[in-house]
Each structure stands twice: as structure tokens, then as C-alpha cells.
Short mmCIF file of N, CA and C in Angstrom, two decimals:
data_model
loop_
_atom_site.label_atom_id
_atom_site.label_comp_id
_atom_site.label_asym_id
_atom_site.label_seq_id
_atom_site.Cartn_x
_atom_site.Cartn_y
_atom_site.Cartn_z
N UNK Z 1 0.84 -1.11 0.18
CA UNK Z 1 0.10 0.22 0.01
C UNK Z 1 0.95 1.27 0.16
N UNK Z 2 0.25 2.47 -0.59
CA UNK Z 2 1.12 3.58 -0.57
C UNK Z 2 0.98 4.29 0.77
N UNK Z 3 1.60 5.35 1.01
CA UNK Z 3 1.40 6.07 2.24
C UNK Z 3 -0.05 6.85 2.36
N UNK Z 4 -0.72 7.47 1.26
CA UNK Z 4 -2.09 7.93 1.50
C UNK Z 4 -2.91 6.89 1.80
N UNK Z 5 -2.90 5.42 1.55
CA UNK Z 5 -3.87 4.53 1.58
C UNK Z 5 -3.58 4.07 2.75
N UNK Z 6 -2.42 3.95 3.64
CA UNK Z 6 -2.21 3.67 4.86
C UNK Z 6 -2.73 4.63 5.92
N UNK Z 7 -2.79 6.19 5.41
CA UNK Z 7 -3.46 6.91 6.53
C UNK Z 7 -4.82 6.94 6.44
N UNK Z 8 -5.54 6.36 5.24
CA UNK Z 8 -6.91 6.40 5.39
C UNK Z 8 -7.27 4.94 6.31
N UNK Z 9 -6.72 3.98 6.17
CA UNK Z 9 -6.83 2.94 6.96
C UNK Z 9 -6.44 3.24 8.29
N UNK Z 10 -5.45 4.07 8.93
CA UNK Z 10 -5.14 4.49 10.11
C UNK Z 10 -6.40 5.35 10.53
N UNK Z 11 -6.73 6.06 9.83
CA UNK Z 11 -7.97 6.96 10.38
C UNK Z 11 -9.23 6.01 10.56
N UNK Z 12 -9.38 5.34 9.72
CA UNK Z 12 -10.63 4.30 9.88
C UNK Z 12 -10.57 3.38 11.11
N UNK Z 13 -9.60 2.77 11.23
CA UNK Z 13 -9.17 2.10 12.44
C UNK Z 13 -9.17 2.96 13.90
N UNK Z 14 -8.67 4.07 13.88
CA UNK Z 14 -8.88 5.07 14.98
C UNK Z 14 -10.12 5.39 15.25
N UNK Z 15 -10.80 5.72 14.28
CA UNK Z 15 -12.32 5.99 14.41
C UNK Z 15 -13.17 4.80 15.00
N UNK Z 16 -12.72 3.91 14.36
CA UNK Z 16 -13.57 2.51 15.35
C UNK Z 16 -13.15 2.31 16.59
N UNK Z 17 -11.92 2.38 16.81
CA UNK Z 17 -11.38 2.26 18.31
C UNK Z 17 -12.11 3.25 19.24
N UNK Z 18 -12.38 4.36 18.66
CA UNK Z 18 -12.91 5.58 19.55
C UNK Z 18 -14.31 5.25 19.85
N UNK Z 19 -15.09 4.66 18.55
CA UNK Z 19 -16.45 4.31 18.92
C UNK Z 19 -16.66 3.00 19.87
N UNK Z 20 -15.51 2.23 19.96
CA UNK Z 20 -15.74 1.13 20.98
C UNK Z 20 -15.50 1.55 22.27
N UNK Z 21 -14.34 2.50 22.38
CA UNK Z 21 -14.46 2.94 23.81
C UNK Z 21 -15.44 3.67 24.23
N UNK Z 22 -16.12 4.38 23.35
CA UNK Z 22 -17.18 5.50 23.69
C UNK Z 22 -18.37 4.51 23.98
N UNK Z 23 -18.65 3.48 23.41
CA UNK Z 23 -19.70 2.55 23.85
C UNK Z 23 -19.30 1.83 25.07
N UNK Z 24 -18.39 1.35 25.44
CA UNK Z 24 -18.00 0.87 26.72
C UNK Z 24 -18.17 1.67 27.98
N UNK Z 25 -17.80 3.12 27.50
CA UNK Z 25 -18.11 4.04 28.76
C UNK Z 25 -19.51 4.42 28.83
N UNK Z 26 -20.09 4.51 27.93
CA UNK Z 26 -21.71 4.62 27.95
C UNK Z 26 -22.33 3.39 28.42
N UNK Z 27 -22.03 2.28 28.40
CA UNK Z 27 -22.64 1.11 28.81
C UNK Z 27 -22.43 1.15 30.60
N UNK Z 28 -21.20 1.48 30.86
CA UNK Z 28 -21.12 1.57 32.33
C UNK Z 28 -21.50 2.31 32.94
N UNK Z 29 -21.89 3.71 32.16
CA UNK Z 29 -22.66 4.75 32.77
C UNK Z 29 -24.05 4.46 32.76
N UNK Z 30 -24.62 3.77 31.95
CA UNK Z 30 -25.86 3.44 31.95
C UNK Z 30 -26.44 2.30 33.16
N UNK Z 31 -25.23 1.55 33.14
CA UNK Z 31 -25.40 0.31 34.06
C UNK Z 31 -25.64 1.00 35.46
N UNK Z 32 -24.58 1.80 35.94
CA UNK Z 32 -24.63 2.41 37.12
C UNK Z 32 -25.63 3.19 37.59
N UNK Z 33 -26.48 3.99 36.68
CA UNK Z 33 -27.66 4.72 36.58
C UNK Z 33 -28.65 3.80 36.94
N UNK Z 34 -28.82 2.64 35.95
CA UNK Z 34 -29.88 1.67 36.16
C UNK Z 34 -29.60 1.07 37.55
N UNK Z 35 -28.46 0.66 38.01
CA UNK Z 35 -28.44 0.06 39.41
C UNK Z 35 -28.87 0.72 40.54
N UNK Z 36 -28.61 2.26 40.48
CA UNK Z 36 -29.07 3.26 41.40
C UNK Z 36 -30.30 3.37 41.40
N UNK Z 37 -31.14 3.17 40.56
CA UNK Z 37 -32.37 3.39 40.32
C UNK Z 37 -33.13 2.17 40.93
N UNK Z 38 -32.52 1.04 40.61
CA UNK Z 38 -33.01 -0.03 41.17
C UNK Z 38 -32.84 -0.10 42.74
N UNK Z 39 -31.72 0.40 43.09
CA UNK Z 39 -31.54 0.26 44.68
C UNK Z 39 -32.46 1.22 45.26
N UNK Z 40 -32.74 2.47 44.61
CA UNK Z 40 -33.60 3.48 45.08
C UNK Z 40 -35.21 2.68 45.16
N UNK Z 41 -35.46 2.09 44.37
CA UNK Z 41 -36.91 1.36 44.42
C UNK Z 41 -36.85 0.15 45.36
N UNK Z 42 -35.74 -0.29 45.58
CA UNK Z 42 -35.63 -1.44 46.64
C UNK Z 42 -35.62 -0.89 47.88
N UNK Z 43 -35.14 0.27 48.32
CA UNK Z 43 -35.14 0.87 49.52
C UNK Z 43 -36.62 1.32 49.95
N UNK Z 44 -37.19 1.96 48.85
CA UNK Z 44 -38.66 2.29 48.99
C UNK Z 44 -39.71 1.26 49.30
N UNK Z 45 -39.57 -0.13 48.80
CA UNK Z 45 -40.21 -1.44 49.17
C UNK Z 45 -39.74 -1.70 50.68
N UNK Z 46 -38.65 -1.51 50.91
CA UNK Z 46 -38.19 -1.93 52.53
C UNK Z 46 -38.85 -0.89 53.33
N UNK Z 47 -38.94 0.32 52.92
CA UNK Z 47 -39.56 1.47 53.73
C UNK Z 47 -41.29 0.82 54.04
N UNK Z 48 -41.76 0.14 53.13
CA UNK Z 48 -43.31 -0.26 53.16
C UNK Z 48 -43.25 -1.55 53.97
N UNK Z 49 -42.27 -2.01 54.27
CA UNK Z 49 -42.19 -3.43 55.10
C UNK Z 49 -43.20 -3.53 56.27
N UNK Z 50 -43.26 -2.24 56.80
CA UNK Z 50 -44.01 -2.33 58.22
C UNK Z 50 -45.48 -2.63 57.80
N UNK Z 51 -46.02 -1.66 57.02
CA UNK Z 51 -47.45 -1.82 56.33
C UNK Z 51 -47.75 -3.16 55.57
N UNK Z 52 -46.69 -3.73 54.83
CA UNK Z 52 -46.86 -4.86 53.99
C UNK Z 52 -46.34 -6.10 54.26
N UNK Z 53 -45.31 -6.13 55.05
CA UNK Z 53 -44.71 -7.20 55.66
C UNK Z 53 -43.59 -8.01 54.79
N UNK Z 54 -43.71 -9.20 54.53
CA UNK Z 54 -42.99 -9.94 53.76
C UNK Z 54 -43.01 -9.75 52.39
N UNK Z 55 -44.41 -9.31 51.90
CA UNK Z 55 -44.28 -9.14 50.55
C UNK Z 55 -43.36 -7.93 49.91
N UNK Z 56 -43.64 -6.90 50.79
CA UNK Z 56 -42.74 -5.75 50.53
C UNK Z 56 -41.13 -5.90 50.58
N UNK Z 57 -40.74 -7.27 51.52
CA UNK Z 57 -39.42 -7.53 51.68
C UNK Z 57 -39.01 -8.43 50.31
N UNK Z 58 -40.29 -9.20 49.81
CA UNK Z 58 -39.89 -9.97 48.76
C UNK Z 58 -39.74 -9.28 47.39
N UNK Z 59 -40.46 -8.04 47.41
CA UNK Z 59 -40.28 -7.27 46.03
C UNK Z 59 -38.89 -6.54 46.22
N UNK Z 60 -38.41 -6.07 47.63
CA UNK Z 60 -37.28 -5.43 47.54
C UNK Z 60 -36.28 -6.55 46.98
N UNK Z 61 -36.17 -7.49 47.48
CA UNK Z 61 -35.27 -8.90 47.12
C UNK Z 61 -35.20 -9.13 45.64
N UNK Z 62 -36.30 -9.01 45.22
CA UNK Z 62 -36.70 -9.00 43.64
C UNK Z 62 -36.03 -7.97 43.04
N UNK Z 63 -36.14 -6.89 43.27
CA UNK Z 63 -35.69 -5.90 42.44
C UNK Z 63 -34.01 -5.64 42.71
N UNK Z 64 -33.51 -6.17 43.89
CA UNK Z 64 -32.11 -6.03 43.87
C UNK Z 64 -31.36 -7.04 43.00
N UNK Z 65 -32.22 -8.16 42.91
CA UNK Z 65 -31.72 -9.17 42.26
C UNK Z 65 -31.68 -8.97 40.48
N UNK Z 66 -32.40 -7.85 40.15
CA UNK Z 66 -32.35 -7.64 38.93
C UNK Z 66 -31.14 -6.40 38.54
N UNK Z 67 -30.30 -6.08 39.50
CA UNK Z 67 -29.37 -5.22 39.21
C UNK Z 67 -28.08 -6.07 38.46
N UNK Z 68 -27.37 -5.50 37.56
CA UNK Z 68 -26.20 -6.07 37.16
C UNK Z 68 -24.91 -6.03 37.67
#
């Protein structure tokens, strides 16, 4: 390959690498947000434990198991 062709390939591979890294960061952020939201829901079910007893505890456990 000639020098200009190599530059095109280097740019293309660099772009793909940036896209992959960006996707990984996005996935980590969305998983953290999702897990935090699920924990907040589970805490609310725990707060309802006095009124609803074991049912609220079961829901809280189920929600916590949904976390990744």
C-alpha cells in the first residue's frame, strides 16, 4: 500500500477504536444509573415493610436481583 492509503486505514481504525471505547463508557454509565435506580426502588419497598410485611421484603429482594 502507498502512504496515502495507509493514512486512510489508520484514520478508519482510529475511528472504530474511539467508537468502541465510547460504547464501553456509555454502557458503564447506564449500568450505574440503572443499578442506582433499582436500589432506590428496593429501599422504598423496604420502607413499606411495616405496612406490607413479607410481601414488601420479597419485592425488594426481587428488585435487587435485577441489578447487573
